[in-house]
mmCIF file of C-alpha atoms in Angstrom:
data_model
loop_
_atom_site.group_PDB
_atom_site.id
_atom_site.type_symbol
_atom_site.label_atom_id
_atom_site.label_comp_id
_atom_site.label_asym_id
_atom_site.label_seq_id
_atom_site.Cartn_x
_atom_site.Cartn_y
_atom_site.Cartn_z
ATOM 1 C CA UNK A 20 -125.013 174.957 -11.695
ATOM 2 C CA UNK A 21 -125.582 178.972 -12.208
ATOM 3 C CA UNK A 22 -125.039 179.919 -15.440
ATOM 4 C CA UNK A 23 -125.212 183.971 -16.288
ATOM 5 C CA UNK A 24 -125.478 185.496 -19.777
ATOM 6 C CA UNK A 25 -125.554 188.679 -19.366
ATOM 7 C CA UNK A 26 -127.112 191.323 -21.920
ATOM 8 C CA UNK A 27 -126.760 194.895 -20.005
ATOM 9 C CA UNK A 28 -128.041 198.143 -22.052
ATOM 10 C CA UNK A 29 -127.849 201.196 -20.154
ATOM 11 C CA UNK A 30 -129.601 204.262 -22.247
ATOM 12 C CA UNK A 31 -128.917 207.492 -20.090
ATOM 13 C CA UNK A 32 -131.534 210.303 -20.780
ATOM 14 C CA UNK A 33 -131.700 212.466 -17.426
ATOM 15 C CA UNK A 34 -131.028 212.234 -14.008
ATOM 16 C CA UNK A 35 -127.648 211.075 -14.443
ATOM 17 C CA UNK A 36 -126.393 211.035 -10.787
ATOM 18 C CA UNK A 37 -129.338 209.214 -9.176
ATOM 19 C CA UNK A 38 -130.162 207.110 -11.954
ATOM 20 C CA UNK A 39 -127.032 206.212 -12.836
ATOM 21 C CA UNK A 40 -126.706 205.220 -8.967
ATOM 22 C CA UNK A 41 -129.559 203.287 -8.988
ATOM 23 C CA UNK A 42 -128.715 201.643 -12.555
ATOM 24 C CA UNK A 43 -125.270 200.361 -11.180
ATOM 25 C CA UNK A 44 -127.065 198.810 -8.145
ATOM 26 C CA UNK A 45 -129.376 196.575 -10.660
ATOM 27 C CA UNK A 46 -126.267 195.884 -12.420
ATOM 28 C CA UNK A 47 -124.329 194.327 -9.867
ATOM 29 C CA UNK A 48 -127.666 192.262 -8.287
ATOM 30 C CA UNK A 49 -128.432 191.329 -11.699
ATOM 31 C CA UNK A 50 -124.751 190.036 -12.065
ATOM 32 C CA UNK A 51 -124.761 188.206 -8.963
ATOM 33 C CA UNK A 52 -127.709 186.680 -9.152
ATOM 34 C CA UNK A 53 -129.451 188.168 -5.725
ATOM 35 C CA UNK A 54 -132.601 188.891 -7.872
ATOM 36 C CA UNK A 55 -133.302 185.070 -8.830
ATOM 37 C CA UNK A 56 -132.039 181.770 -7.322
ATOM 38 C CA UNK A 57 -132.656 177.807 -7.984
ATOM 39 C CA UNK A 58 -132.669 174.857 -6.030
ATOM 40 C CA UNK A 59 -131.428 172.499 -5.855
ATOM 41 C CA UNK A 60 -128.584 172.968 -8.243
ATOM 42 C CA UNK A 61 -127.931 169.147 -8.887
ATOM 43 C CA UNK A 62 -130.561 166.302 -8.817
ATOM 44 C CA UNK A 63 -128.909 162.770 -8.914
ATOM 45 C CA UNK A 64 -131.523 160.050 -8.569
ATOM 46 C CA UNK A 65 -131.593 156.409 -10.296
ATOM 47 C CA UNK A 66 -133.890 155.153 -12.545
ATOM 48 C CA UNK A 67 -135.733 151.767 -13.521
ATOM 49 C CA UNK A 68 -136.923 151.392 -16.885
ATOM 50 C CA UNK A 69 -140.418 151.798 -17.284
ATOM 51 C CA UNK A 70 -140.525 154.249 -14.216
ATOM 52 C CA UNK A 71 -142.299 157.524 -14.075
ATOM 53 C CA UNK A 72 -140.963 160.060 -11.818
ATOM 54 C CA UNK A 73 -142.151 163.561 -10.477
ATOM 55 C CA UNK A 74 -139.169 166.057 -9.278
ATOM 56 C CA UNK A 75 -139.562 169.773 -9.023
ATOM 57 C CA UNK A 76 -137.212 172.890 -8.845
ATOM 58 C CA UNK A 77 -137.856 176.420 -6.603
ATOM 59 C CA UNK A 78 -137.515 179.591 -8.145
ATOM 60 C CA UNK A 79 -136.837 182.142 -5.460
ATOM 61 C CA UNK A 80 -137.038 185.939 -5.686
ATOM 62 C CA UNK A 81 -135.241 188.207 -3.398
ATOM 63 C CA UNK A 82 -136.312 189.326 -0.248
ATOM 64 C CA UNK A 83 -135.145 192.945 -1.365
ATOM 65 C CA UNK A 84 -136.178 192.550 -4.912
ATOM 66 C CA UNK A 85 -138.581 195.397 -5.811
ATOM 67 C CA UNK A 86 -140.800 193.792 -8.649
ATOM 68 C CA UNK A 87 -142.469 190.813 -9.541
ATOM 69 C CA UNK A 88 -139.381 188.262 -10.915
ATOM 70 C CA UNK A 89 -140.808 186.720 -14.692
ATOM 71 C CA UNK A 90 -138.779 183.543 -15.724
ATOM 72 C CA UNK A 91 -139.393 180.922 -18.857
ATOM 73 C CA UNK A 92 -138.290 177.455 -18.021
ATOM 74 C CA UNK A 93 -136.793 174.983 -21.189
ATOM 75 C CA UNK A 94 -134.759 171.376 -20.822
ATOM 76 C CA UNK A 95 -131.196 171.308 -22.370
ATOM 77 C CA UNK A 96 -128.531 169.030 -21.839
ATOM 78 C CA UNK A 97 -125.010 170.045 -19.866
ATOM 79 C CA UNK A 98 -121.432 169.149 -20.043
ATOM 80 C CA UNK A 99 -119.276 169.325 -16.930
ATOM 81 C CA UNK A 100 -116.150 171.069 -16.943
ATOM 82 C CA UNK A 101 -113.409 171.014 -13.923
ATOM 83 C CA UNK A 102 -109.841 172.301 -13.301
ATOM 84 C CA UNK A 103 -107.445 170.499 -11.043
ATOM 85 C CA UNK A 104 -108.236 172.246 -7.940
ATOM 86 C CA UNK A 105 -111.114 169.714 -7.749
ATOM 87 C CA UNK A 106 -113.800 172.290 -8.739
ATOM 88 C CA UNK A 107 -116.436 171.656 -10.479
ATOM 89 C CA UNK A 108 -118.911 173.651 -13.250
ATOM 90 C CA UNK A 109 -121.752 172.394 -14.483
ATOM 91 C CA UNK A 110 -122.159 174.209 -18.334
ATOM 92 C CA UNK A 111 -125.991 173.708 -19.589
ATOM 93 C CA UNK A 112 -126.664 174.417 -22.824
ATOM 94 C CA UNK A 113 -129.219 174.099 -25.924
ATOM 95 C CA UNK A 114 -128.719 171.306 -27.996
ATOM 96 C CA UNK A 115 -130.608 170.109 -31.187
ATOM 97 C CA UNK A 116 -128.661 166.283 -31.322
ATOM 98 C CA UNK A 117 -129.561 163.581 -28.949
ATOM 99 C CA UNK A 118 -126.808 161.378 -28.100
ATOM 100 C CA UNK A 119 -126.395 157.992 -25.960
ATOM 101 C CA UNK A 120 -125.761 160.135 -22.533
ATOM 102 C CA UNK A 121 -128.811 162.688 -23.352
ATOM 103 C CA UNK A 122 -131.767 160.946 -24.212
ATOM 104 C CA UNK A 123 -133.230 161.909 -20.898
ATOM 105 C CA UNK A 124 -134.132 165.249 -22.655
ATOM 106 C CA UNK A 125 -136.911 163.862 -24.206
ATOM 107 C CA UNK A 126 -138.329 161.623 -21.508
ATOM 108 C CA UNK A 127 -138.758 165.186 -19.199
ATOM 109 C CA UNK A 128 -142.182 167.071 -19.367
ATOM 110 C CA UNK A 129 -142.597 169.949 -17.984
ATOM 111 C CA UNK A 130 -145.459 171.076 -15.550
ATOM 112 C CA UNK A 131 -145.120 174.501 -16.843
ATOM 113 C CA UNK A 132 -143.119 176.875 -19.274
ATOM 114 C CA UNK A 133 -142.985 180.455 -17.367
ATOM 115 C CA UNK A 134 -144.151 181.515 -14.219
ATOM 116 C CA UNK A 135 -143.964 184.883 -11.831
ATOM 117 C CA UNK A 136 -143.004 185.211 -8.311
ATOM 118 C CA UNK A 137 -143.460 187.859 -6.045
ATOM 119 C CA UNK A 138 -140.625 189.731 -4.048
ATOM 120 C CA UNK A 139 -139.095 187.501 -1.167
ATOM 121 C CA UNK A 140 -141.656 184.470 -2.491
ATOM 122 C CA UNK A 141 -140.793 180.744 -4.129
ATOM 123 C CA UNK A 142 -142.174 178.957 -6.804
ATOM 124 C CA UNK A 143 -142.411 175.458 -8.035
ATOM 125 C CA UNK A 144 -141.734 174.030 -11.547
ATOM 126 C CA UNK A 145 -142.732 170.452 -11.501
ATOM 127 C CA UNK A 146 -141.323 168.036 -14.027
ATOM 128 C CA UNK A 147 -142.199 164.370 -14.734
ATOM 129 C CA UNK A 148 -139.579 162.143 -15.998
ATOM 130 C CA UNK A 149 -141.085 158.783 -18.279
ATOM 131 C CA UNK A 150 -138.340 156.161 -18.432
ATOM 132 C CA UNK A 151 -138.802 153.942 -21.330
ATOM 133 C CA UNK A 152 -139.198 150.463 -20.989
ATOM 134 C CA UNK A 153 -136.124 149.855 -23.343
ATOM 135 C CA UNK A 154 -134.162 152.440 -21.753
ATOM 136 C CA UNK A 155 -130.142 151.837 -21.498
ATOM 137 C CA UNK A 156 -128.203 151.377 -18.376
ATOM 138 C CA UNK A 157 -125.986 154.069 -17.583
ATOM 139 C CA UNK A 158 -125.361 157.793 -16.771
ATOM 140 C CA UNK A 159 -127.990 160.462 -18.502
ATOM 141 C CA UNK A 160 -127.764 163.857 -18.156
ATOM 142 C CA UNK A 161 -130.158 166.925 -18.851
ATOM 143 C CA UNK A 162 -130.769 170.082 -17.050
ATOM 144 C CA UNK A 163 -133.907 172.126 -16.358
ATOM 145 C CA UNK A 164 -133.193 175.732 -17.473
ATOM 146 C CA UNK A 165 -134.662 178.811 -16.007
ATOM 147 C CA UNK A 166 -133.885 182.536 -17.303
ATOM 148 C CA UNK A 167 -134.987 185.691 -15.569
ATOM 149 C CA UNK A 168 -137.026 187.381 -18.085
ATOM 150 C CA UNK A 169 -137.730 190.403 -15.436
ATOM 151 C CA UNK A 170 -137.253 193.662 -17.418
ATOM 152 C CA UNK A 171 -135.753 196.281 -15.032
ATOM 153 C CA UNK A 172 -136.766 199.835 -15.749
ATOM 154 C CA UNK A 173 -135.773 202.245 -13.634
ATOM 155 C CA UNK A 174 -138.364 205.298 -14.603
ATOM 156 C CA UNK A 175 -137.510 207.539 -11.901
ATOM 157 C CA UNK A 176 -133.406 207.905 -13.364
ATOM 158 C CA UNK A 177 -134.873 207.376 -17.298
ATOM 159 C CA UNK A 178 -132.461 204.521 -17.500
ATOM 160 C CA UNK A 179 -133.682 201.504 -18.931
ATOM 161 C CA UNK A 180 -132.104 198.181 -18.054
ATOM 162 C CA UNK A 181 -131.974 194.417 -20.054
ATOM 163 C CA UNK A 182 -130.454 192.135 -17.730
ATOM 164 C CA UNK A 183 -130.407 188.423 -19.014
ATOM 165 C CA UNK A 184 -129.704 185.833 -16.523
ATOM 166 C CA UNK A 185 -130.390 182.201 -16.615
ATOM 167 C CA UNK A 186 -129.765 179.412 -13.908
ATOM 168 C CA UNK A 187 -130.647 175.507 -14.608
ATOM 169 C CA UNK A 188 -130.773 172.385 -12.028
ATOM 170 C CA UNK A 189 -128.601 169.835 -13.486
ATOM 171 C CA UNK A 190 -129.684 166.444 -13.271
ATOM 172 C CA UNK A 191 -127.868 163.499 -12.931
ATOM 173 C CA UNK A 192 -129.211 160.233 -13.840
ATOM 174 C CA UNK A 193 -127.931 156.359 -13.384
ATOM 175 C CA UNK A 194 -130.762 154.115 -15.700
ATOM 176 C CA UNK A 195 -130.209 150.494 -13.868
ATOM 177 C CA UNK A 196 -129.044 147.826 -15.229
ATOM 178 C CA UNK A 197 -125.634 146.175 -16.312
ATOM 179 C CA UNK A 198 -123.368 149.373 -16.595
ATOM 180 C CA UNK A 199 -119.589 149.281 -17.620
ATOM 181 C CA UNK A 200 -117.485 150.450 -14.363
ATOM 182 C CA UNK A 201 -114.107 150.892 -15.881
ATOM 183 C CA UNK A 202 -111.436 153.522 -15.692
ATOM 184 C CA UNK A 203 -107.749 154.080 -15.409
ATOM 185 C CA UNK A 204 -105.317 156.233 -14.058
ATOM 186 C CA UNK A 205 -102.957 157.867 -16.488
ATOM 187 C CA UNK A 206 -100.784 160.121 -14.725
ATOM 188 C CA UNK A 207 -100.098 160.174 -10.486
ATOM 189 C CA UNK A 208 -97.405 162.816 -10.102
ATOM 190 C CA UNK A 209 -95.565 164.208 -7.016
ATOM 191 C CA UNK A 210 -92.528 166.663 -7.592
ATOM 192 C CA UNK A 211 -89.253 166.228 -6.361
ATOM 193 C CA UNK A 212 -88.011 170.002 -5.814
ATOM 194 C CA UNK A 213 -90.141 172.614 -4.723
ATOM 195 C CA UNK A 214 -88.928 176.335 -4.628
ATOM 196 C CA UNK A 215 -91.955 177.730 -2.718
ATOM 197 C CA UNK A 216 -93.754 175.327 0.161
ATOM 198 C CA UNK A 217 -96.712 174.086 -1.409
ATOM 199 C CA UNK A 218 -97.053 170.397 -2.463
ATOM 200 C CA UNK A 219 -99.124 169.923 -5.697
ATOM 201 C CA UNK A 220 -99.736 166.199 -6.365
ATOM 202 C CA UNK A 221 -101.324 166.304 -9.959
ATOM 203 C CA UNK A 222 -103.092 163.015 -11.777
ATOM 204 C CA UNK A 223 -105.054 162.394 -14.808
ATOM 205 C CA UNK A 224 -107.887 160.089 -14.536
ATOM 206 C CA UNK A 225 -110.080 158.145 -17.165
ATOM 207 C CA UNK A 226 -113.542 157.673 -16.858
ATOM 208 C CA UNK A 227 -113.649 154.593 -19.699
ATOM 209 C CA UNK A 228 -117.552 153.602 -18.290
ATOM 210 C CA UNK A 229 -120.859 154.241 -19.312
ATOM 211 C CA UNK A 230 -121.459 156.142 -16.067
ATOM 212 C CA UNK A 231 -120.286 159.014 -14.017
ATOM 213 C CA UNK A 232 -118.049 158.762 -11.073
ATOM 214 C CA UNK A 233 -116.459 160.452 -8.156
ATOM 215 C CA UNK A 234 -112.390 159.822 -8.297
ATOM 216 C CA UNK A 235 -110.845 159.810 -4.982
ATOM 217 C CA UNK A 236 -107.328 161.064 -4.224
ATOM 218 C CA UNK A 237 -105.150 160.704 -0.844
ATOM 219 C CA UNK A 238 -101.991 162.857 -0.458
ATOM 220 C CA UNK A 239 -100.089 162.437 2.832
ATOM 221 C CA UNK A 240 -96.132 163.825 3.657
ATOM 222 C CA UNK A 241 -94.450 162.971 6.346
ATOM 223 C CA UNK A 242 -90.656 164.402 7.656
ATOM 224 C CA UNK A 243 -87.608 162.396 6.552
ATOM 225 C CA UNK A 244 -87.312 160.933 9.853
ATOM 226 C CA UNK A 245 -90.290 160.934 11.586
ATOM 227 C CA UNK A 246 -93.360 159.121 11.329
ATOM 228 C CA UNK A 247 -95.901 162.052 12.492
ATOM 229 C CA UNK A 248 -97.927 163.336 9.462
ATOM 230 C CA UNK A 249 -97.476 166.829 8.660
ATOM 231 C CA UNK A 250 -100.900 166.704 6.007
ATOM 232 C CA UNK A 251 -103.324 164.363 5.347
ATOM 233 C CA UNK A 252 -106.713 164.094 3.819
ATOM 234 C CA UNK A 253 -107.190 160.553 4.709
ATOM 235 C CA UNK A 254 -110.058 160.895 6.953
ATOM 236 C CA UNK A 255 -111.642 162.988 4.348
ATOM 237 C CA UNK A 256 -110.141 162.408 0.681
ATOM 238 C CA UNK A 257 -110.535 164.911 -2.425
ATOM 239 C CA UNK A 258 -112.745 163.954 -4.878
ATOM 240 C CA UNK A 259 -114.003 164.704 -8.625
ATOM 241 C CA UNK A 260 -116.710 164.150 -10.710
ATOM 242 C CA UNK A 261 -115.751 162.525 -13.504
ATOM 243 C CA UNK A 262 -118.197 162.060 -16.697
ATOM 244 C CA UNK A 263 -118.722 158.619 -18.705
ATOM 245 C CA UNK A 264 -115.796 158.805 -21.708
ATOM 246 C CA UNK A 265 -113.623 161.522 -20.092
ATOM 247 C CA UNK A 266 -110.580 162.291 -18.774
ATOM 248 C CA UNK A 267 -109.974 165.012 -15.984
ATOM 249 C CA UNK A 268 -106.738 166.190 -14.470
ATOM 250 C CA UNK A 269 -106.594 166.799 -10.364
ATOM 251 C CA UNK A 270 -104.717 168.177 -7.958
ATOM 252 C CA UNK A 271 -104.232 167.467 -4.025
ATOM 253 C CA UNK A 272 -101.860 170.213 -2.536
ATOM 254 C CA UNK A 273 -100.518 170.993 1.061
ATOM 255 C CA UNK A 274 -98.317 173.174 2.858
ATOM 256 C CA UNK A 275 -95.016 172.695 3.773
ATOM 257 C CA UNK A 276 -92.355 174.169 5.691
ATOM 258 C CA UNK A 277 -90.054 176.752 3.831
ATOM 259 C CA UNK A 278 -87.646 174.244 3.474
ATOM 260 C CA UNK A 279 -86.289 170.441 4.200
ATOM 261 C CA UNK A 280 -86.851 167.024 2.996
ATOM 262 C CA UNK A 281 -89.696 165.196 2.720
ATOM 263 C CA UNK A 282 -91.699 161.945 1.841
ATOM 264 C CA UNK A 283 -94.604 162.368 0.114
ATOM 265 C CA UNK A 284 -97.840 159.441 -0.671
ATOM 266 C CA UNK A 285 -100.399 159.901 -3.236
ATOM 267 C CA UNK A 286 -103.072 157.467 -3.841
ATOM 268 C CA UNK A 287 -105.651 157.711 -6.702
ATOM 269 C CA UNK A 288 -108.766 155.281 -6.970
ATOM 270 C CA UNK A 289 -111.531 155.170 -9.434
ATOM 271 C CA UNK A 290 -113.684 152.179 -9.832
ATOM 272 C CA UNK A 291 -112.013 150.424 -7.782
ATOM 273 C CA UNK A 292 -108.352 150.751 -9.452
ATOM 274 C CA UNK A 293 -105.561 152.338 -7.638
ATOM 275 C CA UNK A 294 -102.462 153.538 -8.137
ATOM 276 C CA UNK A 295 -99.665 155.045 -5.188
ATOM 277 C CA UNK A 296 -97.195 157.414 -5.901
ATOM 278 C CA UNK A 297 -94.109 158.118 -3.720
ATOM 279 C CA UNK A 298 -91.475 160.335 -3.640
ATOM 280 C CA UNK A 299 -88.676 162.163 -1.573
ATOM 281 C CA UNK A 300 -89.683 166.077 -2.067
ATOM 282 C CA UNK A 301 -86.798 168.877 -1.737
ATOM 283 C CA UNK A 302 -88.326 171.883 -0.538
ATOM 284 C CA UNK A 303 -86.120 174.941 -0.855
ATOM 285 C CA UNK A 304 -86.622 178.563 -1.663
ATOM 286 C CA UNK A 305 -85.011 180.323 -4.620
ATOM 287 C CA UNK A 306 -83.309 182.800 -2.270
ATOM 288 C CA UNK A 307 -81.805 179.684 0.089
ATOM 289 C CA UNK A 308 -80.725 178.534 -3.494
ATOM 290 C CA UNK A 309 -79.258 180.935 -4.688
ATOM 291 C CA UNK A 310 -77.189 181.873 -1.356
ATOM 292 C CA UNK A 311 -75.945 178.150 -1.326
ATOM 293 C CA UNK A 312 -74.778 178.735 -5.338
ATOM 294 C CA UNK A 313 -73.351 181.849 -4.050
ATOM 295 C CA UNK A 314 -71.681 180.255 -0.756
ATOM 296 C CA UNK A 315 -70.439 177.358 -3.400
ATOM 297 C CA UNK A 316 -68.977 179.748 -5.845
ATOM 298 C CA UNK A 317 -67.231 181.907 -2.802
ATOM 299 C CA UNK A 318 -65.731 178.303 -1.363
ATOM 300 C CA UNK A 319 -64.616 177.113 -5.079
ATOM 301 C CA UNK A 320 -62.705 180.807 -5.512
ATOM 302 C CA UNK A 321 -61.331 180.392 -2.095
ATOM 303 C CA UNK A 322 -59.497 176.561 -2.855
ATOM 304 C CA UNK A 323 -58.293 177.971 -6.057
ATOM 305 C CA UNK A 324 -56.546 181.054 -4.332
ATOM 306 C CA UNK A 325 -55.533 178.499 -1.543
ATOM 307 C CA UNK A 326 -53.935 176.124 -4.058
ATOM 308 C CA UNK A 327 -52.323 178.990 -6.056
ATOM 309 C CA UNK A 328 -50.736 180.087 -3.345
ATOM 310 C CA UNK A 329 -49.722 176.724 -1.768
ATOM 311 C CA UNK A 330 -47.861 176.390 -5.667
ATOM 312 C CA UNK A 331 -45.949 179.844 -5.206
ATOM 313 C CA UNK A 332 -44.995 178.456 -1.856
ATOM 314 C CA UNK A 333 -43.670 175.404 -3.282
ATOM 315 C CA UNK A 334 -41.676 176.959 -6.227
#
């Protein structure tokens, strides 16, 4: 998953106008990455112990790139980090402890440490992964890291340019064997008033295995008293990574109409547990609120007159 650090110095000696142009253009490719790109982001594969096996990653420069693109390749483990919209970033990173989920580091050699492409031209880093024989089952987890080292002068404006930028393949790995599928679903939430019309089913999921997995999560709403689905992802359910020892929180939403009630379905899996969630959902805006508050205020004024009045009649 791309990764940028970015280290921009921007010295202006002359030709401030064109340069500067120029310098802002190199800026924003070097920001968005046009200049270098790497593929494939993710690698899952599964592994035997005692394996060797050969993968690669493709360094591209752009088409429109005007220089040679120099890069240094290094291994370094990753973390994954989501948010509840189901997204998913995978955060590399140099580390100098090996733990039970990143041994994989050291089993990777690398066919080569730095390399040079040519504008709107690929090349290949080849890496060999040696499995040990005694080798534990479950998830590992490395990435191959690759930072632009291209220096970006731009002679003609006198501005000078340091752009670091660094992208990494992420790999994935399940080592065979006997691995501990177990998780549990902590939280399945649907709300029962809405004041806008979209539906936000939140749930926190555990990941209590030695291996990642993909939660899967189901929200369907139906009218009060109809049968005819107004959302589902049934056919094609959300999903999220989750790692080995983790917990993430997710959300399944949908659109509503501005206002009426509801019945709403969530179902959460992972490994194989599940747990449904159902609930009658109140959808109405703060405006239609506050009119009906309003409208109940005017009525409660108007019985009080009404029954002051009846009294004086009375006496």
């Amino acid at each position: 998953m791309k990764r940028n650090k970015l280290l921009i110095s921007v010295v202006l000696l002359g030709g401030l106008i064109v340069g500067g142009t120029k310098a802002f253009a190199l800026i924003n490719e070097a920001r968005s990455g046009q200049m270098m790109t790497v593929s494939p982001p993710i690698e899952k594969m599964v592994l035997m112990p005692g394996e060797v096996y050969e993968g690669s990653v493709k360094v591209a420069n752009s088409a429109s790139a005007e220089k040679d693109l120099k890069y240094s390749v290094r291994i370094g483990s990753f973390s994954l980090k989501g948010d509840e919209n189901g997204e998913t970033d995978y955060n590399y990173t140099d580390v100098d402890t090996i733990t039970s989920y990143n041994q994989i580091m050291e089993w990777i050699t690398l066919g080569k440490e730095s390399g040079v492409v040519a504008p709107d031209e690929i090349d290949v880093v080849p890496y060999t992964i040696t499995v040990p024989e005694d080798a534990p089952a479950g998830g590992q987890y490395a990435s191959i890291i690759i930072r632009n080292d291209t220096e970006y002068d731009q002679d003609s404006g006198n501005v000078a340019i340091e752009s670091v930028v660094e992208f990494a393949e992420s790999i994935l790995a399940e080592v065979a064997g006997e691995t501990r599928d177990e998780g549990e679903i902590i939280e399945n939430n649907i709300p029962s008033i809405l004041f806008n019309n979209e539906l936000s089913a939140v749930s926190k999921v555990r990941n209590n295995g030695n291996v990642h997995t993909n939660a899967k999560y189901i929200l369907q709403v139906w009218p009060l008293f109809s049968d005819e689905e107004l959302c589902t992802n049934e056919e094609k359910p959300g999903e999220s990574l989750i790692m080995p020892e983790t917990e993430r929180v997710h959300a399944e939403k949908c659109n509503l109409p501005v206002f009426g009630l509801f019945k709403a379905r969530q179902t959460v899996e992972i490994f194989g547990e599940k747990s449904v969630a159902e609930k009658l959902v109140l959808v109405c805006p703060l405006w239609l609120l506050f009119l009906i508050i309003f409208g109940f205020i005017l009525l409660v004024m108007w019985l009080v007159v009404k029954a002051k009045n009846r009294n004086k009649e009375d006496e």
